[in-house]
C-alpha cells in the first residue's frame, strides 16, 4: 500500500453474505498491515490486539520465515500465466522480485505485516499516519477519543 492510507475495507478477505471469509493461509496476510487471522480462522484488526498478542504473532511469523518463503516461491510458480506480452512481462518481473526477496535472510521483517506488528508492540497504531480508529491523522479530525484496542463497528 505504498503511500496510500489503508481503508477499513475487508481486503484481503473475500466477502460472502456480508461477512469476511478467512484466507487460505496466514502468508496471504504478509503484504498488508491491518489484519491478522488466528488459528481458529477468526479475523482481527491489528489495532484491536494488545501488545502482548502482537508480540506473539510476530514471534510466530518470524520463526516461520524459511517455510513462508518456500511456500510463496512455490505458489508463484504454480499460478496461471497471464496472456499477452505486457501482462507476462509484468508478471515475470513481479515473480522475479518476490523470488529475490524471499531468498534474502530477514526478508520477512520487512513485510507490511511485520512492520505493523512492530509498531503495535511499541504501542503505536499499526499503520504510520493513521490513528487507532483506522483513519488518517489530519489536523481537521479529532482523534482524542481513539485508543488502542478500540473496536470499529
Coordinates of C-alpha atoms in Angstrom, one line a residue:
X1 CA 0.0 0.0 0.0
X2 CA 2.8 2.3 -1.0
X3 CA 1.9 5.8 0.3
X4 CA -1.8 5.2 0.4
X5 CA -3.9 5.3 3.5
X6 CA -5.3 1.9 4.3
X7 CA -9.1 1.7 4.4
X8 CA -11.2 -0.3 6.8
X9 CA -12.3 -2.3 3.8
X10 CA -12.2 -6.0 4.1
X11 CA -9.2 -6.6 1.9
X12 CA -7.6 -9.1 1.6
X13 CA -10.6 -11.2 2.7
X14 CA -13.4 -12.3 0.5
X15 CA -16.9 -11.2 1.4
X16 CA -19.6 -13.8 1.4
X17 CA -23.1 -13.0 2.6
X18 CA -21.8 -9.7 4.1
X19 CA -19.2 -11.4 6.3
X20 CA -15.4 -11.6 5.9
X21 CA -14.2 -15.0 4.9
X22 CA -10.7 -16.2 6.2
X23 CA -7.8 -16.5 3.9
X24 CA -6.4 -19.9 3.0
X25 CA -3.0 -19.4 4.7
X26 CA -1.6 -16.8 7.0
X27 CA 1.1 -16.0 4.5
X28 CA -1.6 -14.3 2.4
X29 CA -1.5 -11.5 5.0
X30 CA 2.2 -10.7 4.9
X31 CA 1.8 -7.8 2.4
X32 CA -0.7 -5.8 4.3
X33 CA -0.6 -4.2 7.8
X34 CA -4.2 -4.1 9.0
X35 CA -5.4 -7.6 9.7
X36 CA -4.5 -10.9 11.3
X37 CA -6.3 -14.3 11.2
X38 CA -5.8 -16.6 14.1
X39 CA -5.6 -20.4 14.2
X40 CA -9.4 -20.5 14.7
X41 CA -9.7 -18.5 11.4
X42 CA -11.1 -15.5 13.3
X43 CA -10.2 -12.2 11.7
X44 CA -8.8 -9.3 13.9
X45 CA -7.7 -5.7 13.2
X46 CA -4.1 -5.4 14.5
X47 CA -5.1 -2.1 16.2
X48 CA -7.6 -4.1 18.3
X49 CA -4.9 -6.5 19.6
X50 CA -2.8 -5.7 22.6
X51 CA 1.0 -5.5 22.6
X52 CA 1.5 -9.0 24.0
X53 CA -0.7 -10.6 21.4
X54 CA 1.1 -8.7 18.6
X55 CA 4.4 -9.9 20.1
X56 CA 3.2 -13.5 20.0
X57 CA 2.1 -13.2 16.4
X58 CA 5.5 -11.5 15.5
X59 CA 7.4 -14.4 17.1
X60 CA 5.2 -17.0 15.3
X61 CA 5.7 -15.4 11.8
X62 CA 9.4 -14.7 12.3
X63 CA 10.0 -18.3 13.3
X64 CA 8.5 -19.5 10.1
X65 CA 10.4 -17.2 7.7
X66 CA 12.1 -20.0 5.7
X67 CA 8.9 -22.0 5.3
X68 CA 6.9 -18.9 4.3
X69 CA 9.5 -18.0 1.7
X70 CA 9.4 -21.5 0.3
X71 CA 5.6 -21.5 0.2
X72 CA 5.4 -18.1 -1.5
X73 CA 8.0 -19.1 -4.1
X74 CA 6.2 -22.4 -4.8
X75 CA 2.8 -20.8 -5.2
X76 CA 4.0 -18.2 -7.6
X77 CA 5.3 -20.9 -9.9
X78 CA 2.0 -22.8 -9.8
X79 CA -0.3 -19.9 -10.7
X80 CA -1.8 -19.3 -14.1
X81 CA 0.4 -17.5 -16.6
X82 CA -1.0 -14.2 -18.0
X83 CA -1.6 -13.8 -21.7
X84 CA -0.1 -11.1 -23.8
X85 CA 3.5 -9.8 -23.8
X86 CA 2.9 -6.8 -21.5
X87 CA 1.0 -8.8 -18.9
X88 CA 3.5 -11.6 -19.0
X89 CA 6.5 -9.2 -18.6
X90 CA 4.8 -7.6 -15.6
X91 CA 4.1 -11.0 -14.0
X92 CA 7.6 -12.2 -14.7
X93 CA 9.1 -9.1 -13.2
X94 CA 6.9 -9.3 -10.1
X95 CA 7.7 -13.0 -9.7
X96 CA 11.5 -12.3 -10.0
X97 CA 11.3 -9.6 -7.3
X98 CA 9.4 -11.9 -5.0
X99 CA 11.8 -14.8 -5.5
X100 CA 14.8 -12.5 -4.9
X101 CA 13.2 -11.0 -1.8
X102 CA 12.4 -14.4 -0.1
X103 CA 15.9 -15.5 -0.9
X104 CA 17.4 -12.9 1.5
X105 CA 17.7 -13.6 5.2
X106 CA 15.4 -11.4 7.3
X107 CA 13.1 -10.6 4.4
X108 CA 10.0 -11.3 6.4
X109 CA 10.8 -8.5 8.9
X110 CA 10.4 -6.0 6.1
X111 CA 6.8 -7.1 5.1
X112 CA 3.9 -4.8 5.9
X113 CA 2.5 -7.2 8.4
X114 CA 5.7 -7.4 10.5
X115 CA 6.3 -3.6 10.3
X116 CA 2.7 -3.1 11.6
X117 CA 3.2 -5.6 14.4
X118 CA 6.5 -3.9 15.4
X119 CA 4.6 -0.6 15.6
X120 CA 1.8 -2.2 17.7
X121 CA 4.4 -3.7 20.1
X122 CA 5.6 -0.1 20.7
X123 CA 2.0 0.9 21.5
X124 CA 1.7 2.8 18.2
X125 CA -1.1 2.4 15.6
X126 CA -0.3 -0.4 13.1
X127 CA -0.1 1.9 10.1
X128 CA 2.0 5.0 10.2
X129 CA 0.0 8.1 9.6
X130 CA -3.2 6.6 10.8
X131 CA -5.0 6.5 14.1
X132 CA -6.1 3.5 16.2
X133 CA -9.5 4.0 14.6
X134 CA -8.0 3.3 11.2
X135 CA -8.5 6.8 9.7
X136 CA -5.7 9.1 8.6
X137 CA -4.4 11.6 11.2
X138 CA -5.0 15.0 9.8
X139 CA -5.5 18.3 11.6
X140 CA -9.2 18.7 10.8
X141 CA -10.1 15.5 12.6
X142 CA -10.3 15.0 16.3
X143 CA -8.9 11.6 17.4
X144 CA -8.9 12.4 21.2
X145 CA -11.4 9.6 21.9
X146 CA -9.4 7.0 19.9
X147 CA -7.3 4.4 21.8
X148 CA -5.5 1.2 21.2
X149 CA -7.9 -1.8 21.2
X150 CA -10.9 0.2 20.2
X151 CA -13.4 -1.8 18.1
X152 CA -14.8 -0.3 14.9
X153 CA -18.4 -1.2 14.1

